[in-house]
mmCIF file of C-alpha atoms in Angstrom:
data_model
loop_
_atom_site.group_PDB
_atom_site.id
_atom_site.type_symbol
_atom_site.label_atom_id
_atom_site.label_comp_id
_atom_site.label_asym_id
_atom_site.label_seq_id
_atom_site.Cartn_x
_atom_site.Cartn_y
_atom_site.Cartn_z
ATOM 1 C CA UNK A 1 0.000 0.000 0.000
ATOM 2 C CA UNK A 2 1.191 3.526 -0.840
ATOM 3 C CA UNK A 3 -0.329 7.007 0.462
ATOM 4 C CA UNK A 4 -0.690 10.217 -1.587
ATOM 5 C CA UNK A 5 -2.051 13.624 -1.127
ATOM 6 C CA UNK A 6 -3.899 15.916 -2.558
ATOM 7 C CA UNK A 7 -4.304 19.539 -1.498
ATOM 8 C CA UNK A 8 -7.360 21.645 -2.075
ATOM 9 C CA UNK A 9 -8.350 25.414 -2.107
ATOM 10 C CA UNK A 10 -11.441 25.351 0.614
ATOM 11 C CA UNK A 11 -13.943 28.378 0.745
ATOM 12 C CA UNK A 12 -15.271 28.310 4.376
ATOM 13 C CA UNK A 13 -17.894 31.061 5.497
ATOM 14 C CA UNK A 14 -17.759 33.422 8.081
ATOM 15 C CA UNK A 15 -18.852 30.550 10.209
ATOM 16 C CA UNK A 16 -16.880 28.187 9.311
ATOM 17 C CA UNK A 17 -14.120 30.439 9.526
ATOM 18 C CA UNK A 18 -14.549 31.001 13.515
ATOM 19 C CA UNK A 19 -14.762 27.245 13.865
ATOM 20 C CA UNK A 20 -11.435 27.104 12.058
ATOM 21 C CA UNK A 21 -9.952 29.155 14.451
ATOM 22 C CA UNK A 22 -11.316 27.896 17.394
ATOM 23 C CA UNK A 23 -9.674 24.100 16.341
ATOM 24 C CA UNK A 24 -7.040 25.929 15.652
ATOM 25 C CA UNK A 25 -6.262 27.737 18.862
ATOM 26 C CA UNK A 26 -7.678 24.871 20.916
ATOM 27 C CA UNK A 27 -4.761 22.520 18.924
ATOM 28 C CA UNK A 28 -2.266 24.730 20.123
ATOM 29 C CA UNK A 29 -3.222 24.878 23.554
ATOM 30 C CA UNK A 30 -3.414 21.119 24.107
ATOM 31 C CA UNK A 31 0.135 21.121 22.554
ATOM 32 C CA UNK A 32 1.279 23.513 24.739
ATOM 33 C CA UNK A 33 -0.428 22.568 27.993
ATOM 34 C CA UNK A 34 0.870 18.820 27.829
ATOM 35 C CA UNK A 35 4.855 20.251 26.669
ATOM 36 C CA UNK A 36 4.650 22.251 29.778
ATOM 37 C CA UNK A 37 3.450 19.465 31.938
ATOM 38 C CA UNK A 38 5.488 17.080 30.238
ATOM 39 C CA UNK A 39 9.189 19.429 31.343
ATOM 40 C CA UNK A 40 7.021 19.890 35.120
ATOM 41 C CA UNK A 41 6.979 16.299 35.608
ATOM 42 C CA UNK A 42 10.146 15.492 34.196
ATOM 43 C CA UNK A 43 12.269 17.970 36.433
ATOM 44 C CA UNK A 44 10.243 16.943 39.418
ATOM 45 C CA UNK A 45 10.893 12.760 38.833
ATOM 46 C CA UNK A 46 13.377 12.087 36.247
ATOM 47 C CA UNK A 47 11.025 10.314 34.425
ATOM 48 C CA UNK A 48 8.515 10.768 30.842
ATOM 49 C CA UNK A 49 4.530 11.759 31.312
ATOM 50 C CA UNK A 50 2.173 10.137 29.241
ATOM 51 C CA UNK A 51 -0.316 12.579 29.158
ATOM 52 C CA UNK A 52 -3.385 12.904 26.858
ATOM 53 C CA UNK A 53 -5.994 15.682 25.562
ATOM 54 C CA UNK A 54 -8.967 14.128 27.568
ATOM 55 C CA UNK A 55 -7.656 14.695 30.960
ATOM 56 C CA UNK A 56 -7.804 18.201 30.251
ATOM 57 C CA UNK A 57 -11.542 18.372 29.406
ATOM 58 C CA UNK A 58 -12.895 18.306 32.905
ATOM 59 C CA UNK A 59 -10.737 21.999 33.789
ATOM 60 C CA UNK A 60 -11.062 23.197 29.989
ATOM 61 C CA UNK A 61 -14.697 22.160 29.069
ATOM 62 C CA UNK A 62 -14.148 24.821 25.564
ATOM 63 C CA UNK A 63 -12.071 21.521 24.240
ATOM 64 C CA UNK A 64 -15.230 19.178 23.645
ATOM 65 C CA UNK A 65 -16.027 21.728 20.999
ATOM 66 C CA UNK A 66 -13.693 20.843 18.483
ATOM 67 C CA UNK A 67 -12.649 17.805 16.893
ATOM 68 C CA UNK A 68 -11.532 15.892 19.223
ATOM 69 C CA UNK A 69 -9.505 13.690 16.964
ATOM 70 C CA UNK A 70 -7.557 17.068 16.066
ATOM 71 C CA UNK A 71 -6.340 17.093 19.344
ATOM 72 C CA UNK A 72 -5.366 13.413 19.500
ATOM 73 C CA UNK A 73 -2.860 14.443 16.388
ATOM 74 C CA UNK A 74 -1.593 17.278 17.939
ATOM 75 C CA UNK A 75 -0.775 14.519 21.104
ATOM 76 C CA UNK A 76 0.861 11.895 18.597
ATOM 77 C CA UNK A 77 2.475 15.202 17.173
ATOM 78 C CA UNK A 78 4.007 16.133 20.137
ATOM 79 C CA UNK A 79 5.013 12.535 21.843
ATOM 80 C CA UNK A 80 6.678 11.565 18.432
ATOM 81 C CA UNK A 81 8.771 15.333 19.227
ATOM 82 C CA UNK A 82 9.299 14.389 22.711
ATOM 83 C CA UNK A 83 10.648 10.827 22.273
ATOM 84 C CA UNK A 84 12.892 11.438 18.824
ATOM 85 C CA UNK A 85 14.570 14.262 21.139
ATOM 86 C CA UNK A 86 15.878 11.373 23.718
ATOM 87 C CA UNK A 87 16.737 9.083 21.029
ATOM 88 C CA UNK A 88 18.698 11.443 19.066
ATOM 89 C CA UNK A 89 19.414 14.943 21.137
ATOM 90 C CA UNK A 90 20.366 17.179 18.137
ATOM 91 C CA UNK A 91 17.515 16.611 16.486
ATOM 92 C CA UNK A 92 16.054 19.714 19.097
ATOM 93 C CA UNK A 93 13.689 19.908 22.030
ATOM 94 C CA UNK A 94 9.776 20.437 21.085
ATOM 95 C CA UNK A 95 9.094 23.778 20.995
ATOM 96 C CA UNK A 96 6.188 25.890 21.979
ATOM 97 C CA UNK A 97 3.815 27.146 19.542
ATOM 98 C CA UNK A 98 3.421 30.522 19.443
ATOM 99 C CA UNK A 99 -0.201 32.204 19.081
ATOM 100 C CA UNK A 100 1.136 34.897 16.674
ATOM 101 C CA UNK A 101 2.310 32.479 13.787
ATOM 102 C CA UNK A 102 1.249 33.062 10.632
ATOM 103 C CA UNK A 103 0.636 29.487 9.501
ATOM 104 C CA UNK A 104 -1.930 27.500 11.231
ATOM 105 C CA UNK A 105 -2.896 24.143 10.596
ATOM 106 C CA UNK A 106 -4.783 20.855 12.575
ATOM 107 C CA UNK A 107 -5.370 17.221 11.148
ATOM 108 C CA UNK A 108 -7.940 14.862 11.852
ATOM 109 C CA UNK A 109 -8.824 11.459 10.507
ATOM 110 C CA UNK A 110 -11.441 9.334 8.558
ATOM 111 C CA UNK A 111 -13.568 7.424 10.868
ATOM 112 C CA UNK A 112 -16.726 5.772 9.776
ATOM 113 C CA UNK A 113 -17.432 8.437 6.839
ATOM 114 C CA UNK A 114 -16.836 11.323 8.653
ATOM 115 C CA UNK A 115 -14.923 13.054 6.220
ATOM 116 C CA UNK A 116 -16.085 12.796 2.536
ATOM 117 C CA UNK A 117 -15.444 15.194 -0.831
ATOM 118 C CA UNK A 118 -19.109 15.407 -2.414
ATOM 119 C CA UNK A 119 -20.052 17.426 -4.891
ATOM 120 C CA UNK A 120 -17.740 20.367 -4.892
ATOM 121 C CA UNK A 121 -17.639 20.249 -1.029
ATOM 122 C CA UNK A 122 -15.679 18.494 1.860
ATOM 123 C CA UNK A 123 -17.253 17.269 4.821
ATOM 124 C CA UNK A 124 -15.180 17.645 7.365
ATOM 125 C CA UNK A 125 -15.880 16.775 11.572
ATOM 126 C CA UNK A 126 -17.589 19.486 13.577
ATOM 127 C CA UNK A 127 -17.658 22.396 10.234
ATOM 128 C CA UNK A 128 -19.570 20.762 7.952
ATOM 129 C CA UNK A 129 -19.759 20.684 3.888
ATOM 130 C CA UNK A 130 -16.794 23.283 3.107
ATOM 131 C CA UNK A 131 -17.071 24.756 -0.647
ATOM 132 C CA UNK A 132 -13.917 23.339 -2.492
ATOM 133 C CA UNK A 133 -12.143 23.730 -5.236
ATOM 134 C CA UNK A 134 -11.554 20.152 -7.202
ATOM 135 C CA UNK A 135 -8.938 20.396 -9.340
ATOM 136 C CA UNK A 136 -8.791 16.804 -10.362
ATOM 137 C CA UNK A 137 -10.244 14.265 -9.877
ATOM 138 C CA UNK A 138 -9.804 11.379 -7.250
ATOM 139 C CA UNK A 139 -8.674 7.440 -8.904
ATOM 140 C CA UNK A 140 -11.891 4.910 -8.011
ATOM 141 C CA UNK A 141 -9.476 2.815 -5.820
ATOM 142 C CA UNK A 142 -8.121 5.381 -3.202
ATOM 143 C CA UNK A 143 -9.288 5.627 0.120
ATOM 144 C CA UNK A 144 -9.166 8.660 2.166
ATOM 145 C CA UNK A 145 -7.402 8.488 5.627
ATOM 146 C CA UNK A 146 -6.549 11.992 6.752
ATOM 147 C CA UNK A 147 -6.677 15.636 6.339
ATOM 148 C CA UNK A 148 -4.968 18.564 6.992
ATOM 149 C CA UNK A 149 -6.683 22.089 7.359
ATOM 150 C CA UNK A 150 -4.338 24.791 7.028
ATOM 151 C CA UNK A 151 -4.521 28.857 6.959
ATOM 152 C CA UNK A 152 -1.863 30.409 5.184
ATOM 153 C CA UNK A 153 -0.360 34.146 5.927
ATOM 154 C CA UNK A 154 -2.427 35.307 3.232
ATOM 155 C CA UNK A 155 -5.754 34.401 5.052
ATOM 156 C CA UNK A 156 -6.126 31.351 2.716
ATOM 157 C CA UNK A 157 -7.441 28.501 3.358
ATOM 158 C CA UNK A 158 -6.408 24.595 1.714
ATOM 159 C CA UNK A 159 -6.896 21.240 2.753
ATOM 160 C CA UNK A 160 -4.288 18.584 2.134
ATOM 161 C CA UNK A 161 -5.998 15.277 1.711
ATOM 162 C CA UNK A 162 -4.053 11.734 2.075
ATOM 163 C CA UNK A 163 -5.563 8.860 0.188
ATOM 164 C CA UNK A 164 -4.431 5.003 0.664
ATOM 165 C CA UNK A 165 -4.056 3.509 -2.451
ATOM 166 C CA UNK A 166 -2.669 -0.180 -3.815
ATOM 167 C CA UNK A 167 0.819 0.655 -4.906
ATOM 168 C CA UNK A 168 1.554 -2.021 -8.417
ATOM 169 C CA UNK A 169 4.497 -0.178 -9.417
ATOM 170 C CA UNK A 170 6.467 -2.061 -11.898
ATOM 171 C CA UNK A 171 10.630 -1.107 -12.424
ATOM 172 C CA UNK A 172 11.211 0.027 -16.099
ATOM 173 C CA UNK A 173 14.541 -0.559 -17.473
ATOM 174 C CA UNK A 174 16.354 2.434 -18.170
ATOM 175 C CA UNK A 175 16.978 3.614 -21.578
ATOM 176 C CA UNK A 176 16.921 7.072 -22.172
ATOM 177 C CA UNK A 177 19.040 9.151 -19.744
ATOM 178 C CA UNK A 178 19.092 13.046 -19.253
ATOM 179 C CA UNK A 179 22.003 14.578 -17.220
ATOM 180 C CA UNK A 180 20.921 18.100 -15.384
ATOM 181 C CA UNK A 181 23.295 20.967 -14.475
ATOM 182 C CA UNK A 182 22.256 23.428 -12.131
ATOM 183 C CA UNK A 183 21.581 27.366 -13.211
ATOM 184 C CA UNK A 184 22.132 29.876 -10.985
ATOM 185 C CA UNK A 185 19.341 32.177 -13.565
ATOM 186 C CA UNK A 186 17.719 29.290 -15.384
ATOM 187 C CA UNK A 187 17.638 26.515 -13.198
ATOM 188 C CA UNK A 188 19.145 24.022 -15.202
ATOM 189 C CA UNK A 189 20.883 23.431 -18.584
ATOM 190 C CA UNK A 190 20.400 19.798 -19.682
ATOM 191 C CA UNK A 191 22.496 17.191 -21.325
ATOM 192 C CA UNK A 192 21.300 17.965 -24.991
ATOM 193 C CA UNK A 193 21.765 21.865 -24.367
ATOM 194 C CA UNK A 194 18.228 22.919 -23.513
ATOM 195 C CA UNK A 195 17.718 25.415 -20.835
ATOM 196 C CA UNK A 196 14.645 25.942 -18.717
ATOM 197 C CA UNK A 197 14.637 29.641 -19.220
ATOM 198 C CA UNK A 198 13.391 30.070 -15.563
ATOM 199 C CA UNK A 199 10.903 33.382 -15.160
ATOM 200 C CA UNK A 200 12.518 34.561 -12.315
ATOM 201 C CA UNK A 201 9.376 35.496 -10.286
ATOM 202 C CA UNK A 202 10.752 37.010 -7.022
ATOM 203 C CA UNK A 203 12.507 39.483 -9.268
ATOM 204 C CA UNK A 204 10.045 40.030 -11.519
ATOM 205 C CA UNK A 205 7.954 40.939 -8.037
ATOM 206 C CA UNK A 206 10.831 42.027 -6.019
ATOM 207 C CA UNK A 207 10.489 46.304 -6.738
ATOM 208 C CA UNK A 208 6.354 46.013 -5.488
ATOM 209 C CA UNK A 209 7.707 44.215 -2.575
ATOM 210 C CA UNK A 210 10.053 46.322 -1.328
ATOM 211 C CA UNK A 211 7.492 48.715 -1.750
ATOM 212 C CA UNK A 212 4.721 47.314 0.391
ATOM 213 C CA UNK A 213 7.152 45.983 2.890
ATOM 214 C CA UNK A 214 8.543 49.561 3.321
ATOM 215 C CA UNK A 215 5.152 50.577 4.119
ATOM 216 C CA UNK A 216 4.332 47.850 6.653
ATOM 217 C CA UNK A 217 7.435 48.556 8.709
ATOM 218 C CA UNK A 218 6.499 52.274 9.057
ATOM 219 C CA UNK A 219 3.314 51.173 10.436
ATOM 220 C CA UNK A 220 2.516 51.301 14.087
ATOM 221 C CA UNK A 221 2.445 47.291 15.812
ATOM 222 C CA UNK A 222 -0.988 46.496 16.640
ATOM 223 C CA UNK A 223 -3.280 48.509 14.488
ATOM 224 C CA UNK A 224 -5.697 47.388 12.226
ATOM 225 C CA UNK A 225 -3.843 49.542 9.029
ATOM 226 C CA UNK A 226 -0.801 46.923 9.682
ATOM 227 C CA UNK A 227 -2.451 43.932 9.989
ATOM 228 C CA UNK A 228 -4.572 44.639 7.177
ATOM 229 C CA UNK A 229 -1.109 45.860 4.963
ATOM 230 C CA UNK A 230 0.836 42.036 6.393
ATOM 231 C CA UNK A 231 -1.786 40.460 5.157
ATOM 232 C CA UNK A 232 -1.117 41.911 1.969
ATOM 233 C CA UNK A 233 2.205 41.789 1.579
ATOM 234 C CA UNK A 234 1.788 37.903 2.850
ATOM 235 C CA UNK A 235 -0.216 37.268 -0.375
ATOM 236 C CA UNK A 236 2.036 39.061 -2.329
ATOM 237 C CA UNK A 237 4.586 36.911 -1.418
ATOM 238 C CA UNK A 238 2.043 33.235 -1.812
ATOM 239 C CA UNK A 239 1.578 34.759 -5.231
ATOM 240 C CA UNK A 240 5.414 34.694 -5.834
ATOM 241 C CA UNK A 241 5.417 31.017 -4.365
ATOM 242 C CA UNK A 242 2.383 29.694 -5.998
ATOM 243 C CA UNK A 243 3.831 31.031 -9.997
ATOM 244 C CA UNK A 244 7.452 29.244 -8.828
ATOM 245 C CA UNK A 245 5.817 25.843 -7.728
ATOM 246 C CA UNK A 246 3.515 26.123 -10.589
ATOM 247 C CA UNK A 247 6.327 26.105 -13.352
ATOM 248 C CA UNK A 248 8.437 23.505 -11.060
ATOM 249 C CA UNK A 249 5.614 21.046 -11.485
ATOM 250 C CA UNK A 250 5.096 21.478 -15.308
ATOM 251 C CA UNK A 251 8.594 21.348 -15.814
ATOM 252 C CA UNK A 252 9.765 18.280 -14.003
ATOM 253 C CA UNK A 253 6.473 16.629 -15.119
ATOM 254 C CA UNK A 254 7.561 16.858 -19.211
ATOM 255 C CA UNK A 255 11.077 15.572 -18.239
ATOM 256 C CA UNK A 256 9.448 12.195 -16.273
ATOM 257 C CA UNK A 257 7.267 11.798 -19.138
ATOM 258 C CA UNK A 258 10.118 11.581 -21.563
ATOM 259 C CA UNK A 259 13.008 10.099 -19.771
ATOM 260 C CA UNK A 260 13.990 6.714 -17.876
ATOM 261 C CA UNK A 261 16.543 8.198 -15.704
ATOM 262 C CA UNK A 262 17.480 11.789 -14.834
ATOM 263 C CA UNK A 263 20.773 12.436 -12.892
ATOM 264 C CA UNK A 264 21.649 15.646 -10.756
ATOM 265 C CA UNK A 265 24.110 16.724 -8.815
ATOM 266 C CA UNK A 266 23.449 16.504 -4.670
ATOM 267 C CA UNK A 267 23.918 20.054 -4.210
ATOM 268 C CA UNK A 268 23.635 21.118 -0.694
ATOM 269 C CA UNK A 269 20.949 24.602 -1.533
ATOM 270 C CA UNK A 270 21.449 25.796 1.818
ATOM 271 C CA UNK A 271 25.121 26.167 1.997
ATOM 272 C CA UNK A 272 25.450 27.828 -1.757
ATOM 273 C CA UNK A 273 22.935 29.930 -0.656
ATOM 274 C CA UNK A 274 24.569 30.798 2.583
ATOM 275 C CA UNK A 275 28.687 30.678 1.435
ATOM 276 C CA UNK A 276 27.882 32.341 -2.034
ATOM 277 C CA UNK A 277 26.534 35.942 -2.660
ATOM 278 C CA UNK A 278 23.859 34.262 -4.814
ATOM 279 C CA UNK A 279 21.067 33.856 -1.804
ATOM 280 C CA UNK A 280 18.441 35.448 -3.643
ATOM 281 C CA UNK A 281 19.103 33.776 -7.433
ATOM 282 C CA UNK A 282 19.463 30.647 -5.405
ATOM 283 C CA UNK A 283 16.233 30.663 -3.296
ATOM 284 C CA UNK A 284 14.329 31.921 -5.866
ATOM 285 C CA UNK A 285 15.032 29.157 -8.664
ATOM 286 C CA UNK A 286 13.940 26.707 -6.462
ATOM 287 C CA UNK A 287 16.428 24.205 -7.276
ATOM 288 C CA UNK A 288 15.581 21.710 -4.371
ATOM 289 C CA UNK A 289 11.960 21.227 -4.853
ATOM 290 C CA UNK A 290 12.231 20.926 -8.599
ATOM 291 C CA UNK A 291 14.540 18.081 -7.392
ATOM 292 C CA UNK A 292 11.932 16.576 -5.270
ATOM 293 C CA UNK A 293 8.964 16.673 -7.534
ATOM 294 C CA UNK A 294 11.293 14.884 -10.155
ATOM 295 C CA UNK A 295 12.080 12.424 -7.907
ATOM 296 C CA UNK A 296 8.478 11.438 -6.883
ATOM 297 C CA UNK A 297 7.314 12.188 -10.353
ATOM 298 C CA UNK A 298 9.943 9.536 -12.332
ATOM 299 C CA UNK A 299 9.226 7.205 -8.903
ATOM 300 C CA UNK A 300 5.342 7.172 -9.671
ATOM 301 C CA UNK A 301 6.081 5.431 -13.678
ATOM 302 C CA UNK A 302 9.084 2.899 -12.087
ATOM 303 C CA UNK A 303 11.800 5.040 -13.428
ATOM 304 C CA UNK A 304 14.538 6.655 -11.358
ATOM 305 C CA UNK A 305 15.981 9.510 -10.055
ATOM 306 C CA UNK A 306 20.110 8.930 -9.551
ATOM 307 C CA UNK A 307 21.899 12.219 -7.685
ATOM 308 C CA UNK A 308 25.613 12.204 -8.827
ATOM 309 C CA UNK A 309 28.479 13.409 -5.548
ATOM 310 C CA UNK A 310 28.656 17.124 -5.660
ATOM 311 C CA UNK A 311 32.866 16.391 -5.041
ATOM 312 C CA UNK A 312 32.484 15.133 -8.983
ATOM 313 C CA UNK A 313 34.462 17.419 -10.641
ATOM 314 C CA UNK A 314 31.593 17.926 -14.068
ATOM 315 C CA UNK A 315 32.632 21.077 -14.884
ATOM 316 C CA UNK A 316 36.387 20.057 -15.143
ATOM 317 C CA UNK A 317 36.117 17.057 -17.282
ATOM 318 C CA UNK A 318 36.224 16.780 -21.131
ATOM 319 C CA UNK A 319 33.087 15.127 -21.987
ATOM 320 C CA UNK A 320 34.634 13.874 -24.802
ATOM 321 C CA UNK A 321 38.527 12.372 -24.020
ATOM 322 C CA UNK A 322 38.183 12.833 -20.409
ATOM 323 C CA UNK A 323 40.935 15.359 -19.463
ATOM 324 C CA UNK A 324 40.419 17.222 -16.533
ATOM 325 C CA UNK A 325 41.098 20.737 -17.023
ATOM 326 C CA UNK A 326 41.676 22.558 -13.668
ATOM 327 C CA UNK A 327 41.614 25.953 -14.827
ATOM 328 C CA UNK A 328 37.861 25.758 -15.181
ATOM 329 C CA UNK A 329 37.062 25.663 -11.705
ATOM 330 C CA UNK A 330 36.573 29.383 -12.072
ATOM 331 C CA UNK A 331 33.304 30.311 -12.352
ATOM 332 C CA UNK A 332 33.781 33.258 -14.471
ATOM 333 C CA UNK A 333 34.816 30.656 -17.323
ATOM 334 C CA UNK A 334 31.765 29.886 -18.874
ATOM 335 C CA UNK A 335 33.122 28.169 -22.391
ATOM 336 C CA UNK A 336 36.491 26.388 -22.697
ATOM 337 C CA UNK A 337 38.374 24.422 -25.518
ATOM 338 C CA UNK A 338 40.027 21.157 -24.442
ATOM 339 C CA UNK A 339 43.631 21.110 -24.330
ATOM 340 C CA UNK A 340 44.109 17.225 -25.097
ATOM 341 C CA UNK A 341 41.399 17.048 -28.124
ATOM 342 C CA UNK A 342 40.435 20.269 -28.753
ATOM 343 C CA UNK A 343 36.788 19.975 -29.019
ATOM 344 C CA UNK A 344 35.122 22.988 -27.427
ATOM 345 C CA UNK A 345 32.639 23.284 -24.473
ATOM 346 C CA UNK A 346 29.891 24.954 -23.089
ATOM 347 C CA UNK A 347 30.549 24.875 -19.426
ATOM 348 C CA UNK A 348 27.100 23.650 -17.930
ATOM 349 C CA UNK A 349 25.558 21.822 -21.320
ATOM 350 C CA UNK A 350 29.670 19.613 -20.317
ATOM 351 C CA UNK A 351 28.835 19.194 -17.067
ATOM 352 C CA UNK A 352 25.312 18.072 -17.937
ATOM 353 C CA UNK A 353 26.876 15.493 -20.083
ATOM 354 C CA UNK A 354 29.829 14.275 -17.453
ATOM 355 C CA UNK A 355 26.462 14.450 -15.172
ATOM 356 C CA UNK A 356 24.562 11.869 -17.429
ATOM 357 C CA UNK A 357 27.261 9.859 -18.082
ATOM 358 C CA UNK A 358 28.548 9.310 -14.289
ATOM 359 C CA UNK A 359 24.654 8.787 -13.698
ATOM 360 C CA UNK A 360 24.636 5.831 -16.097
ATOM 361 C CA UNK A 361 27.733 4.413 -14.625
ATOM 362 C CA UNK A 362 26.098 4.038 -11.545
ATOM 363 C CA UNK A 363 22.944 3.012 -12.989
ATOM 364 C CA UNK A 364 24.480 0.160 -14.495
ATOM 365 C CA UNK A 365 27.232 -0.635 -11.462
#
């Protein structure tokens, strides 16, 4: 059995909206009643509190108004924090949620029909038939098992459903390979010399944001004109997100359709963006997630995703004789005739290709 999710745009009413944030808020109290109690008891004995959302009902009797399998999650959510912190200690100690974050969220689960997507609506426990936006449509053989109600900065609202479904993946041998070289501006150049010709969208919107940010810092905390001008800046940025995951998903989606095997480099995006004065080229390409919807995407049809050492020197090898040219390793080179055999090289569509081929080699290893 496999699991996959789908995530909706909901349309609650004013209503449903309050009962939103009242699961909400009561999620993040439970959470951060039973941390609290949890580091009481612990200091006082030594020893781990198994506590749970219904012993809290008798003093709070406001929690028997929400879902009360939202609360159970938050519980699991927590305990699974609390016990991966004493198995492995730099993984971080649970921390509080805070009542001021932008991004809220709950889950709750399918039990005896409760939750069903009818009709252009959800049914979902304790709010009712939520309007919803259906993109596509669900396969006759999943079942639904969870879902996850989130607000985003914006004031948006989405629900992320998770389906069971019987996984009969078969492996498909691998024929056709494409090596991919990563763009700082066009997020990749490929094996056969295409480019992706990224948009660019945070620059495209970066001048309007400056602007509206400019304007929310000059506003005084705590009035109604700033909260109001966050929120728009907040969509301002979704907008920005939503137009960058859009073209990441049609883009990887026309490579898995076409090729067997695709091989990257494992770039570590968090260091180049941190060491390098690229942050903002970086982030905004997206790099990463194109990575991971590839991966999932060539998974889903048996084919395969291979990631290539980032100490493999692509952009120093001659695709061709294989002579390793040094001199390339600066950046500023971007086209370079080989010494040894004199053919003559685009840097990235050559490192694309020493990419591919290394990919193969361990494809076939």
């Amino acid at each position: 059995m496999a699991n996959k999710a789908y995530k909706f745009r909901i349309y609650p009413n004013s209503e449903q909206q309050v009962l939103f944030a009242r699961t909400f808020g009561c999620v993040r109290f439970v959470y951060n009643r039973m941390l609290a109690d949890k580091i009481k008891y612990y200091k006082e004995t030594g020893k781990k509190l198994n506590n749970t959302p219904a012993q809290y009902k008798k003093e709070y009797e406001w929690l028997k108004e929400v879902d009360s399998l939202s609360l159970a999650n938050a519980q699991m959510n927590l305990q699974r924090a609390y016990n991966n912190f004493f198995r492995r200690p730099e993984m971080g100690f649970p921390k509080f949620k805070s009542k001021k974050s932008n991004r809220k969220s709950y889950t709750t689960n399918c039990i005896n029909g409760n939750i069903s997507i009818e009709s252009g609506y959800i049914k979902l426990p304790k709010i009712g038939f939520v309007k919803l936006k259906q993109h596509r449509r669900i396969p006759s053989g999943y079942k639904l098992k969870s879902v996850t109600v989130s607000q985003t900065a914006g004031g948006q609202y989405y629900a992320s459903v998770l389906f069971e479904y019987e996984s009969q993946i078969r492996k498909k041998e691998l024929c056709n390979f494409l090596g991919l070289d990563f763009s700082m501006h066009g997020l990749y150049k490929d094996s056969n010399g295409n480019e992706s010709a990224y948009p660019r969208y945070y620059r495209q919107a970066e001048k309007r944001l400056k602007r509206e940010q400019r304007r929310l810092s000059l506003m005084q905390k705590g009035s109604e004109n700033r909260n109001r001008q966050r929120i728009k800046v907040a969509k301002l940025h979704g907008k920005v997100a939503n137009q960058r995951k859009d073209f990441l998903h049609k883009e990887s989606r026309q490579i898995a359709n076409v090729y067997d095997c695709v091989c990257v480099e494992d770039l570590d995006m968090k260091a180049m963006s941190q060491t390098l004065n690229f942050g903002k080229s970086v982030s905004d390409n997206g790099w990463g997630m194109f990575v991971t919807f590839l991966k999932y995407k060539l998974e889903e049809q048996g084919k395969r995703l291979i990631k290539v050492d980032k100490f493999f020197a692509s952009s120093q090898i001659c695709s061709c004789c294989g002579y390793k040219n040094s001199e390339t390793k600066n950046m500023s080179i971007r086209a370079w005739d080989c010494p040894e055999c004199g053919a003559h090289h685009d840097r990235d569509e050559n490192a694309a290709i020493n990419i591919r081929n290394e990919g193969m080699r361990i494809a076939f290893a």
